[in-house]
mmCIF file of C-alpha atoms and ligand atoms in Angstrom:
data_model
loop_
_atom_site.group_PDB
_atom_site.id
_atom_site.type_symbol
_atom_site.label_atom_id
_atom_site.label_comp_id
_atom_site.label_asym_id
_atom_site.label_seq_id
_atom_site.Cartn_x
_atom_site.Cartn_y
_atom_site.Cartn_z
ATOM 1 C CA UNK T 10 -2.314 -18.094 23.114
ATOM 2 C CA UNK T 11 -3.336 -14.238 22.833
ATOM 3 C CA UNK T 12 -1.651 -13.065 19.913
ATOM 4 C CA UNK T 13 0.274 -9.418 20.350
ATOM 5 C CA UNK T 14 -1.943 -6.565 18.600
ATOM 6 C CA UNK T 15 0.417 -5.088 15.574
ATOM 7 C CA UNK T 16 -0.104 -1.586 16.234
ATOM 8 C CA UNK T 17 -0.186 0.183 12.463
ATOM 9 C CA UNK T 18 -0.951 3.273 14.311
ATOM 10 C CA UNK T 19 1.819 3.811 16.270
ATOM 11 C CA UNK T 20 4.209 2.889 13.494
ATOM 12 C CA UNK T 21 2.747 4.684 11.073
ATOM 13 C CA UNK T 22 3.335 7.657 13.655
ATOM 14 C CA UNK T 23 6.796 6.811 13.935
ATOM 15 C CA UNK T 24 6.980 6.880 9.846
ATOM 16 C CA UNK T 25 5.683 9.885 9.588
ATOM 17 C CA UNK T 26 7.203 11.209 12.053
ATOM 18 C CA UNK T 27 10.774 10.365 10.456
ATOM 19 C CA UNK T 28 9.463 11.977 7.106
ATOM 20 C CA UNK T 29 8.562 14.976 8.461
ATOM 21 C CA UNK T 30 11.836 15.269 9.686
ATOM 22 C CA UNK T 31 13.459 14.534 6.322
ATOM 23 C CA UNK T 32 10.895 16.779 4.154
ATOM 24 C CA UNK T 33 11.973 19.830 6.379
ATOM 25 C CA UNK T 34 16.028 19.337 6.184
ATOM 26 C CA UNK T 35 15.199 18.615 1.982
ATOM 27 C CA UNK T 36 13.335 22.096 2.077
ATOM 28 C CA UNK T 37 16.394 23.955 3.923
ATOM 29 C CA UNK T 38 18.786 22.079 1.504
ATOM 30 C CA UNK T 39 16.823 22.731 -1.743
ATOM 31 C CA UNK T 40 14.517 26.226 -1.001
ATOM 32 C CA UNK T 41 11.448 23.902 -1.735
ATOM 33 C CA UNK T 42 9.265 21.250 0.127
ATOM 34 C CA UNK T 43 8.926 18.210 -1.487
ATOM 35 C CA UNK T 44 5.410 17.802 -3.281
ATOM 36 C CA UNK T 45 3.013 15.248 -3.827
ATOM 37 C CA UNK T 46 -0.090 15.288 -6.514
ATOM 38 C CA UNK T 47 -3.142 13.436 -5.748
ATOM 39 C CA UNK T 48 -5.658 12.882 -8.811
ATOM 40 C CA UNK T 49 -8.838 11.846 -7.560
ATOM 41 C CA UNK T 50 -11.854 11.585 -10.708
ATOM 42 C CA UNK T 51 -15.535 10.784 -10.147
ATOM 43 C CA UNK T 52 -17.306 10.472 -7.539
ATOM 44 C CA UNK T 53 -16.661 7.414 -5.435
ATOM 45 C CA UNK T 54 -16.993 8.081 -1.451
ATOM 46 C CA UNK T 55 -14.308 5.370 -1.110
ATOM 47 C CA UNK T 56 -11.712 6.912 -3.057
ATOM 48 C CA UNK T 57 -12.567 10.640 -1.908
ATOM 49 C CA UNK T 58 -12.168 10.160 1.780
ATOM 50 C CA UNK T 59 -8.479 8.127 1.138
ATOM 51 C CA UNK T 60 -7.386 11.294 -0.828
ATOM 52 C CA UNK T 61 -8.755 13.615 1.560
ATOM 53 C CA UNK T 62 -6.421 11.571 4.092
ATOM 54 C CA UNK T 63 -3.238 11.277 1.917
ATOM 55 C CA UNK T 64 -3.699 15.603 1.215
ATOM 56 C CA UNK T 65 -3.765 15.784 5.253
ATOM 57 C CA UNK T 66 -0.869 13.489 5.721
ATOM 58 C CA UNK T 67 0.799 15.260 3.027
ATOM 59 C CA UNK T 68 0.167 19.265 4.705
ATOM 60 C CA UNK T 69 1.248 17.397 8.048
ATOM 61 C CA UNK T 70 4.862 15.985 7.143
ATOM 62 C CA UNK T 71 5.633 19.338 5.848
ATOM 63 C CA UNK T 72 4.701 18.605 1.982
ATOM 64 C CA UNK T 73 3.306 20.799 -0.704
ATOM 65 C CA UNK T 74 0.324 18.764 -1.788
ATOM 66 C CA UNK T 75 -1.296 19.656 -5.276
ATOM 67 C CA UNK T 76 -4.811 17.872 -5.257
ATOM 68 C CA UNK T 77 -6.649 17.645 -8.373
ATOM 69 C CA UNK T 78 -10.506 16.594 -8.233
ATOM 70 C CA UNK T 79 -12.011 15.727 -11.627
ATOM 71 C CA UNK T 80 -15.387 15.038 -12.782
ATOM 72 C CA UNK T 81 -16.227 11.103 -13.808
ATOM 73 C CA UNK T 82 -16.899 12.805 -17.236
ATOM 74 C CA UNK T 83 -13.527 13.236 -17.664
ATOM 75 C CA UNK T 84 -12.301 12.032 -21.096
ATOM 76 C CA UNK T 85 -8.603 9.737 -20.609
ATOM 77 C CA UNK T 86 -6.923 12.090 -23.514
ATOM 78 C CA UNK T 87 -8.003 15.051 -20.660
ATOM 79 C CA UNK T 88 -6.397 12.634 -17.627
ATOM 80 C CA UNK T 89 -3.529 12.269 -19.558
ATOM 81 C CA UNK T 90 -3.007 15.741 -20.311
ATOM 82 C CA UNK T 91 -3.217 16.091 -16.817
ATOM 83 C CA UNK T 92 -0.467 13.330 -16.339
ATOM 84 C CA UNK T 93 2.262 15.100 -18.782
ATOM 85 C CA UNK T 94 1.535 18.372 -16.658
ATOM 86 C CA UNK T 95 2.457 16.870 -13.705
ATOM 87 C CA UNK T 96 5.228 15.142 -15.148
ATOM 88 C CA UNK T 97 6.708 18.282 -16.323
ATOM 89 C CA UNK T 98 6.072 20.194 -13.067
ATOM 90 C CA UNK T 99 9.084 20.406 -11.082
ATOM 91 C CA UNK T 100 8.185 21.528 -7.917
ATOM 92 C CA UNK T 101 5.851 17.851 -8.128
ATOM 93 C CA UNK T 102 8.222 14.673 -6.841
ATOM 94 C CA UNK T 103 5.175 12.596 -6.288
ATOM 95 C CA UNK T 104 1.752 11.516 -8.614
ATOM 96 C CA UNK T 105 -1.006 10.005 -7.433
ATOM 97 C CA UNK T 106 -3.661 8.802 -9.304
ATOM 98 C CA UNK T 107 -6.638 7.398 -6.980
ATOM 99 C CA UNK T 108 -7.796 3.870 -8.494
ATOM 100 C CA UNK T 109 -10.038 2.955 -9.515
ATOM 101 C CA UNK T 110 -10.921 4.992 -12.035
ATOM 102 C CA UNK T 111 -14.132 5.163 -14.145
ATOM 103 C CA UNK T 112 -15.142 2.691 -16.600
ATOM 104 C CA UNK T 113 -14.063 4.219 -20.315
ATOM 105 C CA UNK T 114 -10.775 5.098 -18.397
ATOM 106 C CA UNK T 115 -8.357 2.450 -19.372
ATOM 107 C CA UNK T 116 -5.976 2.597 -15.600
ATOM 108 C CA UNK T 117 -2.745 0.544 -17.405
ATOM 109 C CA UNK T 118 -2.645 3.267 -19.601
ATOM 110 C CA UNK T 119 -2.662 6.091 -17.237
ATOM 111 C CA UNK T 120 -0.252 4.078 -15.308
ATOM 112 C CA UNK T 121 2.096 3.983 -17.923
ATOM 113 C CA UNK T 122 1.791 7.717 -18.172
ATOM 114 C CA UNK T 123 3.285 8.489 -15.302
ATOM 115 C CA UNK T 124 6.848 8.945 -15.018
ATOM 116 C CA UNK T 125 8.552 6.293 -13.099
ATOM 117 C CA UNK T 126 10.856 8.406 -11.241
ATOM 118 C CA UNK T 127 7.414 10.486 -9.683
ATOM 119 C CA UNK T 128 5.309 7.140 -9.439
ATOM 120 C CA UNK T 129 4.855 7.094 -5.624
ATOM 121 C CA UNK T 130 2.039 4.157 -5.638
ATOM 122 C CA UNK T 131 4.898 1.855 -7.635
ATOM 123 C CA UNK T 132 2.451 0.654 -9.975
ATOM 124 C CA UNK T 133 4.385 1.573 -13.118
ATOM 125 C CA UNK T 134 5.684 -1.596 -15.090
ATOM 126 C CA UNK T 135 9.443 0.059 -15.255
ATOM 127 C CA UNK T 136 8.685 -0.080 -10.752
ATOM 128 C CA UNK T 137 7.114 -3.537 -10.921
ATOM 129 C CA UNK T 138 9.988 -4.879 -13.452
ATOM 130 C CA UNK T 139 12.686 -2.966 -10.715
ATOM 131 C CA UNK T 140 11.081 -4.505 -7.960
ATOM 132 C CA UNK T 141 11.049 -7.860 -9.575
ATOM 133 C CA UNK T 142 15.094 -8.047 -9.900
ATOM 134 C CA UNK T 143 16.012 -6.378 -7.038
ATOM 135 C CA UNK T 144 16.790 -2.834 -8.257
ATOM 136 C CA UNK T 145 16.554 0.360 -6.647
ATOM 137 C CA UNK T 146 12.842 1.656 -7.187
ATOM 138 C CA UNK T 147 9.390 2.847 -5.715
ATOM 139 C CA UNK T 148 7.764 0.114 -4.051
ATOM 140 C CA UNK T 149 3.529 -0.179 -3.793
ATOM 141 C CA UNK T 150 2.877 1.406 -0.913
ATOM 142 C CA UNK T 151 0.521 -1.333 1.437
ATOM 143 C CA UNK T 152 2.939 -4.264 0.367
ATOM 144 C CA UNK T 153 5.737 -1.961 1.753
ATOM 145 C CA UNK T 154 4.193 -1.065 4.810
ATOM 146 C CA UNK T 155 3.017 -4.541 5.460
ATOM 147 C CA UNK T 156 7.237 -5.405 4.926
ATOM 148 C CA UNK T 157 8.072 -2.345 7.352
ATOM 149 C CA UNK T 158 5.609 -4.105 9.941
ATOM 150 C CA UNK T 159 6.997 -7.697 9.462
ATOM 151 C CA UNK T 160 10.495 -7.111 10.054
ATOM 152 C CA UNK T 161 9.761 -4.681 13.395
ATOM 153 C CA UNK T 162 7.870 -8.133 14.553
ATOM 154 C CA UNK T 163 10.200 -11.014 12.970
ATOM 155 C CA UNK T 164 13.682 -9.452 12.654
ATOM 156 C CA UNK T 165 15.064 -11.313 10.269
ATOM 157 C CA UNK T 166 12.742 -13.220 8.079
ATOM 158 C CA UNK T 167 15.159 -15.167 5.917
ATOM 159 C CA UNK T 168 14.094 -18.692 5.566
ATOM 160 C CA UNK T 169 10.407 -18.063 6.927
ATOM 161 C CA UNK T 170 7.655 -19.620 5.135
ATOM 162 C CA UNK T 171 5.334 -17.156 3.805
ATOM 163 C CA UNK T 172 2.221 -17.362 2.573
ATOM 164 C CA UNK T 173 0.516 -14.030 0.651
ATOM 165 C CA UNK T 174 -3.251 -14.755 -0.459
ATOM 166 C CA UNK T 175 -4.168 -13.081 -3.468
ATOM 167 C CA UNK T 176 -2.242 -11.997 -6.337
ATOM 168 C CA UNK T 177 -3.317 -8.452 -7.206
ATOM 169 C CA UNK T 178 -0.664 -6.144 -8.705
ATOM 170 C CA UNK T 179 -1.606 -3.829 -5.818
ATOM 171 C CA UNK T 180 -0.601 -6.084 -3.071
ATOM 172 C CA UNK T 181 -0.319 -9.608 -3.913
ATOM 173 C CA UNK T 182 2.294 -9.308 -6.188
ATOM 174 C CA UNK T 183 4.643 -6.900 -5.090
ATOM 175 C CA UNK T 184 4.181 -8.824 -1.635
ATOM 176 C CA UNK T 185 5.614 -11.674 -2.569
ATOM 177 C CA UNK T 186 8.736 -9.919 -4.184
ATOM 178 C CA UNK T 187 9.276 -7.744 -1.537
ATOM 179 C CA UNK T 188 9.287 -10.901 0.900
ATOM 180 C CA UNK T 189 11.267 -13.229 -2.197
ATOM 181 C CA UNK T 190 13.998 -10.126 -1.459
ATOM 182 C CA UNK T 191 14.167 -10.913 2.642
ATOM 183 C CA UNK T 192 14.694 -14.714 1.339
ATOM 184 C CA UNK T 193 11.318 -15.675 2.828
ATOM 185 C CA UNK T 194 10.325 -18.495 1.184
ATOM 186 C CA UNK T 195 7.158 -18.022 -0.572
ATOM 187 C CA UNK T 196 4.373 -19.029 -1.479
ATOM 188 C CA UNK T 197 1.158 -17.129 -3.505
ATOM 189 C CA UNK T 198 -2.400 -18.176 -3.488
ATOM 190 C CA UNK T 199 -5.457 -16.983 -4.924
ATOM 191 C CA UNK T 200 -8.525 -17.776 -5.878
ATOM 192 C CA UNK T 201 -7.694 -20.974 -7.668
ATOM 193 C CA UNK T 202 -5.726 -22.392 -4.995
ATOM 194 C CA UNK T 203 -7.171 -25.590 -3.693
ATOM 195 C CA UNK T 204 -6.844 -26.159 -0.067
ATOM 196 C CA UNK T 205 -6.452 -23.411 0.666
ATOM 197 C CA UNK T 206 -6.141 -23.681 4.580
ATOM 198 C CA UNK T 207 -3.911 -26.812 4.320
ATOM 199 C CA UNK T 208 -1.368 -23.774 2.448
ATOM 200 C CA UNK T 209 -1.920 -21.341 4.907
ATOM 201 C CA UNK T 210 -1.299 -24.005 7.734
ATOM 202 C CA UNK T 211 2.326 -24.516 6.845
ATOM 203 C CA UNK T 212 2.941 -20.368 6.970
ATOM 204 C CA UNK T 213 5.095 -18.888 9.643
ATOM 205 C CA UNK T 214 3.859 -15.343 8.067
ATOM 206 C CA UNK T 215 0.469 -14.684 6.691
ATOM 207 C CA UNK T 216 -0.276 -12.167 4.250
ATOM 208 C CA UNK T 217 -4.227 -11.646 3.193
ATOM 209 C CA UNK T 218 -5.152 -9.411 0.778
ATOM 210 C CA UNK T 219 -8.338 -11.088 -0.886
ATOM 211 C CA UNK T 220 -11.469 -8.813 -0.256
ATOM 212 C CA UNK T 221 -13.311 -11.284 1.870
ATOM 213 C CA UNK T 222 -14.757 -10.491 4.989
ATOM 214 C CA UNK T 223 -13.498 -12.899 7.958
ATOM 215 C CA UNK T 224 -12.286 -16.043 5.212
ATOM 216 C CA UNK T 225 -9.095 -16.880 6.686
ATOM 217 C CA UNK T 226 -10.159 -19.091 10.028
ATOM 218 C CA UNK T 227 -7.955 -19.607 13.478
ATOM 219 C CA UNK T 228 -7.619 -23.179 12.613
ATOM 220 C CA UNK T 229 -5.699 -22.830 9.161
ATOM 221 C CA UNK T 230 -3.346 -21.215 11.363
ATOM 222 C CA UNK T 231 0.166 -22.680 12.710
ATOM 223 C CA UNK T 232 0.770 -21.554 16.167
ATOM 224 C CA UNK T 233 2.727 -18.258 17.028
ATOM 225 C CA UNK T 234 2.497 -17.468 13.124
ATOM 226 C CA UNK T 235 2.338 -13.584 12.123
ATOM 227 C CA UNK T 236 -0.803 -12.447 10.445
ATOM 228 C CA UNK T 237 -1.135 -9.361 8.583
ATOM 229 C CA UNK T 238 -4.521 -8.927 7.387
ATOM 230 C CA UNK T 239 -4.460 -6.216 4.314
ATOM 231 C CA UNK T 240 -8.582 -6.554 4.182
ATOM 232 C CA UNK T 241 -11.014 -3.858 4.006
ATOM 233 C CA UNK T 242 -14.082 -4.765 3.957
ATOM 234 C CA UNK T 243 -17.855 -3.064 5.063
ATOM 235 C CA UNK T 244 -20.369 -5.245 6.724
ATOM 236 C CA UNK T 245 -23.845 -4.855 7.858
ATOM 237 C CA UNK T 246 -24.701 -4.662 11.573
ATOM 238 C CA UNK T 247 -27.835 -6.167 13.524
ATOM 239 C CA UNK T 248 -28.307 -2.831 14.141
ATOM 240 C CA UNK T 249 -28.725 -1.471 10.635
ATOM 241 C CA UNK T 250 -25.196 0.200 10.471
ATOM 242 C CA UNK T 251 -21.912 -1.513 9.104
ATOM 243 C CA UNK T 252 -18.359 -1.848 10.402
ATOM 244 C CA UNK T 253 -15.014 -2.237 8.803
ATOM 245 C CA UNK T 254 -13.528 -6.043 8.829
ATOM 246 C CA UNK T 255 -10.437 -7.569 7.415
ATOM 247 C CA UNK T 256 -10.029 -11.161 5.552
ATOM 248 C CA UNK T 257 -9.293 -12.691 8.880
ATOM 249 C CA UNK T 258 -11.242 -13.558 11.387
ATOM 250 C CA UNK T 259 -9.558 -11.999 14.059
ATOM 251 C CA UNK T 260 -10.781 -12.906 17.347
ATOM 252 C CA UNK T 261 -10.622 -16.674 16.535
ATOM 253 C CA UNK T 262 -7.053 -16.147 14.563
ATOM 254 C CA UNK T 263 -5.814 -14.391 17.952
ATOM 255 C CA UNK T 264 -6.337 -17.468 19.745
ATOM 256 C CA UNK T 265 -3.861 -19.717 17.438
ATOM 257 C CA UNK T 266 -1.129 -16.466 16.056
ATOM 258 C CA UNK T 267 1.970 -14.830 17.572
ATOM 259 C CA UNK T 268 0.994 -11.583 16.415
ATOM 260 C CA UNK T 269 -1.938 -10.174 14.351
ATOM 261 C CA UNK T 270 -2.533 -6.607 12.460
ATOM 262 C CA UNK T 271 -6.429 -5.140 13.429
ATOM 263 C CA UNK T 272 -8.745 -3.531 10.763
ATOM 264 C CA UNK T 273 -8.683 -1.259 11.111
ATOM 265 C CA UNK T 274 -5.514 0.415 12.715
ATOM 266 C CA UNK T 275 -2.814 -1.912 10.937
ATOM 267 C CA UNK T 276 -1.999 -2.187 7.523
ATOM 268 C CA UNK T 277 -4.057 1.028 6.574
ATOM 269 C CA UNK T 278 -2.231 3.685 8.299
ATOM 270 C CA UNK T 279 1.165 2.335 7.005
ATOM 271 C CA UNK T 280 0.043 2.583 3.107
ATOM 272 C CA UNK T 281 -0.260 6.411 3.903
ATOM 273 C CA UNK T 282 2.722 6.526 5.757
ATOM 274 C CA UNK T 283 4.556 4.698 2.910
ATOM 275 C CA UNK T 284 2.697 7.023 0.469
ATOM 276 C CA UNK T 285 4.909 10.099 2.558
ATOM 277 C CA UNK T 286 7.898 7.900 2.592
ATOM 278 C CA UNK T 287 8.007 6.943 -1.429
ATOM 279 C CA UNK T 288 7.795 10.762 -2.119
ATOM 280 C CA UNK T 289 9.980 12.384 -0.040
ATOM 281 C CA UNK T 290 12.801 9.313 -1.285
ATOM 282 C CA UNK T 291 11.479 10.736 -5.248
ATOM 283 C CA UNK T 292 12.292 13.870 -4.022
ATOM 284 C CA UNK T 293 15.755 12.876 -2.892
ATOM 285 C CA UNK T 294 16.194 10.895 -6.256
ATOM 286 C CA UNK T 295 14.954 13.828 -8.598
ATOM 287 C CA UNK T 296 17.039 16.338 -7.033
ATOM 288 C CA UNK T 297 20.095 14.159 -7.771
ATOM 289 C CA UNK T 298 20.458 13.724 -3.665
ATOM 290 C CA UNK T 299 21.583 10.124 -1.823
ATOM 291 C CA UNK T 300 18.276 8.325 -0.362
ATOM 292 C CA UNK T 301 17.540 10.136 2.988
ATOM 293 C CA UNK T 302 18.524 7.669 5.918
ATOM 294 C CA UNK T 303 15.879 6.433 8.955
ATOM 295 C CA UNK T 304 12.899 5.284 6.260
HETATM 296 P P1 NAD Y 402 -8.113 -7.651 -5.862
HETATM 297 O O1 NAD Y 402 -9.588 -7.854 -5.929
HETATM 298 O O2 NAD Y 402 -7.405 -6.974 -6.970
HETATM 299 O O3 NAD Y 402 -7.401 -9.050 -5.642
HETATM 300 C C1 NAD Y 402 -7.924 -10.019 -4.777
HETATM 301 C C2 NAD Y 402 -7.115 -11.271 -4.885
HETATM 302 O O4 NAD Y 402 -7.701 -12.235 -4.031
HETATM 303 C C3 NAD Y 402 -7.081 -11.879 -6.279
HETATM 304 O O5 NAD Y 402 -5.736 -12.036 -6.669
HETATM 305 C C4 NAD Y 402 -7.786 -13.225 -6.152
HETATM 306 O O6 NAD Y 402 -7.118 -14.253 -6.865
HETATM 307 C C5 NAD Y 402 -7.702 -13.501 -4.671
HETATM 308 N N1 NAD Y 402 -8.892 -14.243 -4.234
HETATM 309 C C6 NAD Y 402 -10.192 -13.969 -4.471
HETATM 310 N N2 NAD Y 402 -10.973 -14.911 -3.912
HETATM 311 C C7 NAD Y 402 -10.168 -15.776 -3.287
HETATM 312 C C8 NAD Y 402 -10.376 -16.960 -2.549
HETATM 313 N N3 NAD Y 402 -11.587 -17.434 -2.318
HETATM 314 N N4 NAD Y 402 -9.298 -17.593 -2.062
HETATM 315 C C9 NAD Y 402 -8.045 -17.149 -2.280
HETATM 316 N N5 NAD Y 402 -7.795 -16.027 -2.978
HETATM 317 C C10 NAD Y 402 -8.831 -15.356 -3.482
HETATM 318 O O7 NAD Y 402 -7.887 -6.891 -4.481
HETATM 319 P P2 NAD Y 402 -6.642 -6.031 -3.921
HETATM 320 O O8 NAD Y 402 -6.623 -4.703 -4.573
HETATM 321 O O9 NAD Y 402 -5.400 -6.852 -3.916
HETATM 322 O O10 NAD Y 402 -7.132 -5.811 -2.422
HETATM 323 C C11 NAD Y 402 -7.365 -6.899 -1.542
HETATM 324 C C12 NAD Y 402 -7.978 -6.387 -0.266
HETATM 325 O O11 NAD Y 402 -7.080 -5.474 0.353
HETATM 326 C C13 NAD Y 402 -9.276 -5.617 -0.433
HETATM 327 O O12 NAD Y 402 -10.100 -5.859 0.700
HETATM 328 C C14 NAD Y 402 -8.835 -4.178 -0.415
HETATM 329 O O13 NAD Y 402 -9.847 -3.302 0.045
HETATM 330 C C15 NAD Y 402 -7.703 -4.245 0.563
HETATM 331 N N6 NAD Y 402 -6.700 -3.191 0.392
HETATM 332 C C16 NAD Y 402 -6.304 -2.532 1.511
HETATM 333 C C17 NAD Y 402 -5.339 -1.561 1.437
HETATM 334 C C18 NAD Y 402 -4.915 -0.877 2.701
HETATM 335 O O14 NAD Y 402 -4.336 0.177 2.646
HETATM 336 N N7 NAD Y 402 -5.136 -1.472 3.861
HETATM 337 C C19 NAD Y 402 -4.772 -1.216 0.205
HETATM 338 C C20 NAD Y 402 -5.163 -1.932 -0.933
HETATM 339 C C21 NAD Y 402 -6.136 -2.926 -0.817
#
């Protein structure tokens, strides 16, 4: 079997696409686009170029974007400052802060900070906690695009086994809930797990978000499952360069799967497209407006 390429592209295009759409009727309804802050401190390369992406997604659905680029000296009582600001700024429907952030910074806190109703990344407890028992809220962006992706492949995923590796409150989590919510049955592993493989081998879906290059193998797969591999990770070349690979091994995986996501090209494009979605719904929300249809 030669497992079907999930194109992340494409439907992130198609996202985006639908925002777009959505942020210019809010702006003739309202006299205003809707706007997104990014908060990017220090200096990590990482972090800078996936803000510098999420400010041009941002300028090309329409959005105002309101970037903010602090120094790693940067106390938390100043990041916080910054925070209230942005909470209080009314022409801002979205926050971003870029994790993670420097060492005497303490993230939970700024987190906490933010006010639910502008926290596009979903990573405020009041989110989590909505997410949890299926209320209304802003879901983490990559776990929702890895969703969106899922059901264009599967349909209907009610009864599916599912197994999401690793149990971050980024991905792992949220995963898992979103996937409890399409009555998936599921199962999380993480670093503990033992057997790991002999888990994976009963999954019909196949979520890995671990940080590992290539550690999920073709053989811990069960035929014509769906693999979405979350994975970023840089490794060397023979040739002195590196390259970007995700937690699966892919070529071998594509062998045994149904249908596999690429790194890149499949989960990341959706977390930005996601990103666009969550604020342009905030927008909706904060102007007192019903949830725009299409996303
Ligand atoms: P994390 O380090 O916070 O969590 C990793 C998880 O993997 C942990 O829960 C841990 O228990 C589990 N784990 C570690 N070793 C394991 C092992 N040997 N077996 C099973 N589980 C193990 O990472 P994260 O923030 O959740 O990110 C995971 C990966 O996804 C990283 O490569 C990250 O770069 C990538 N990522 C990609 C996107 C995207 O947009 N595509 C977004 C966020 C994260």
């Amino acid at each position: 079997m030669t497992a079907r390429r999930i194109d992340g592209k494409a439907a992130a295009a198609a996202v985006r696409a639908t925002v777009a759409r959505i942020a210019a009727d809010f702006r003739q309804r309202t006299g205003r686009a809707p706007g997104l802050a990014t908060v990017l401190v220090g200096e990590d390369p990482a972090s800078a170029v996936y803000v510098r992406s999420k400010v041009k997604a941002t300028a090309e659905a329409g959005m105002e974007g309101f970037s903010h680029s602090l120094p790693d000296t940067t106390s938390e009582a100043e990041l916080l400052e910054l925070v209230e600001r942005l909470n209080a700024d009314d022409r801002v429907d979205g926050i971003l802060v870029q994790l993670p952030l420097p060492r005497h910074i303490d993230s939970d806190r700024v987190i906490a900070a933010i006010d639910p109703a502008k926290d596009v990344d979903g990573f405020h407890p009041i989110n989590a906690g909505r997410l949890a028992t299926g209320l209304d809220g802003l879901v983490p962006c990559t776990p929702f695009g890895c969703l969106h992706l899922l059901k264009a492949e599967l349909g209907d995923l009610s009864g599916k086994q599912a197994v999401v590796i690793g149990r971050s409150n980024i991905v792992g989590k949220p995963m898992a809930m979103l996937l409890l919510g399409e009555s998936a049955t599921v199962t999380i592993a993480h670093s503990r797990t033992e057997d790991l493989a002999e888990v994976v081998r009963h999954a019909d879906i196949v979520v890995a978000a671990v940080g590992r290059p290539e550690m999920v193998k073709g053989d811990w797969l069960k035929p014509g499952a769906v693999v979405i591999d979350v994975g970023i990770n840089r490794v060397p070349t023979a040739d002195g360069k590196s390259r970007l690979v995700g937690d699966v091994a892919y070529d071998e995986a594509a062998e045994v799967a149904a249908a596999i996501t690429p790194v890149p090209g499949g989960v990341g494009p959706m977390t930005i497209a996601m990103l666009l979605r969550n604020t342009v719904v905030a927008a909706h929300r904060r102007a007192g407006m019903a949830d725009p249809e299409g996303l």
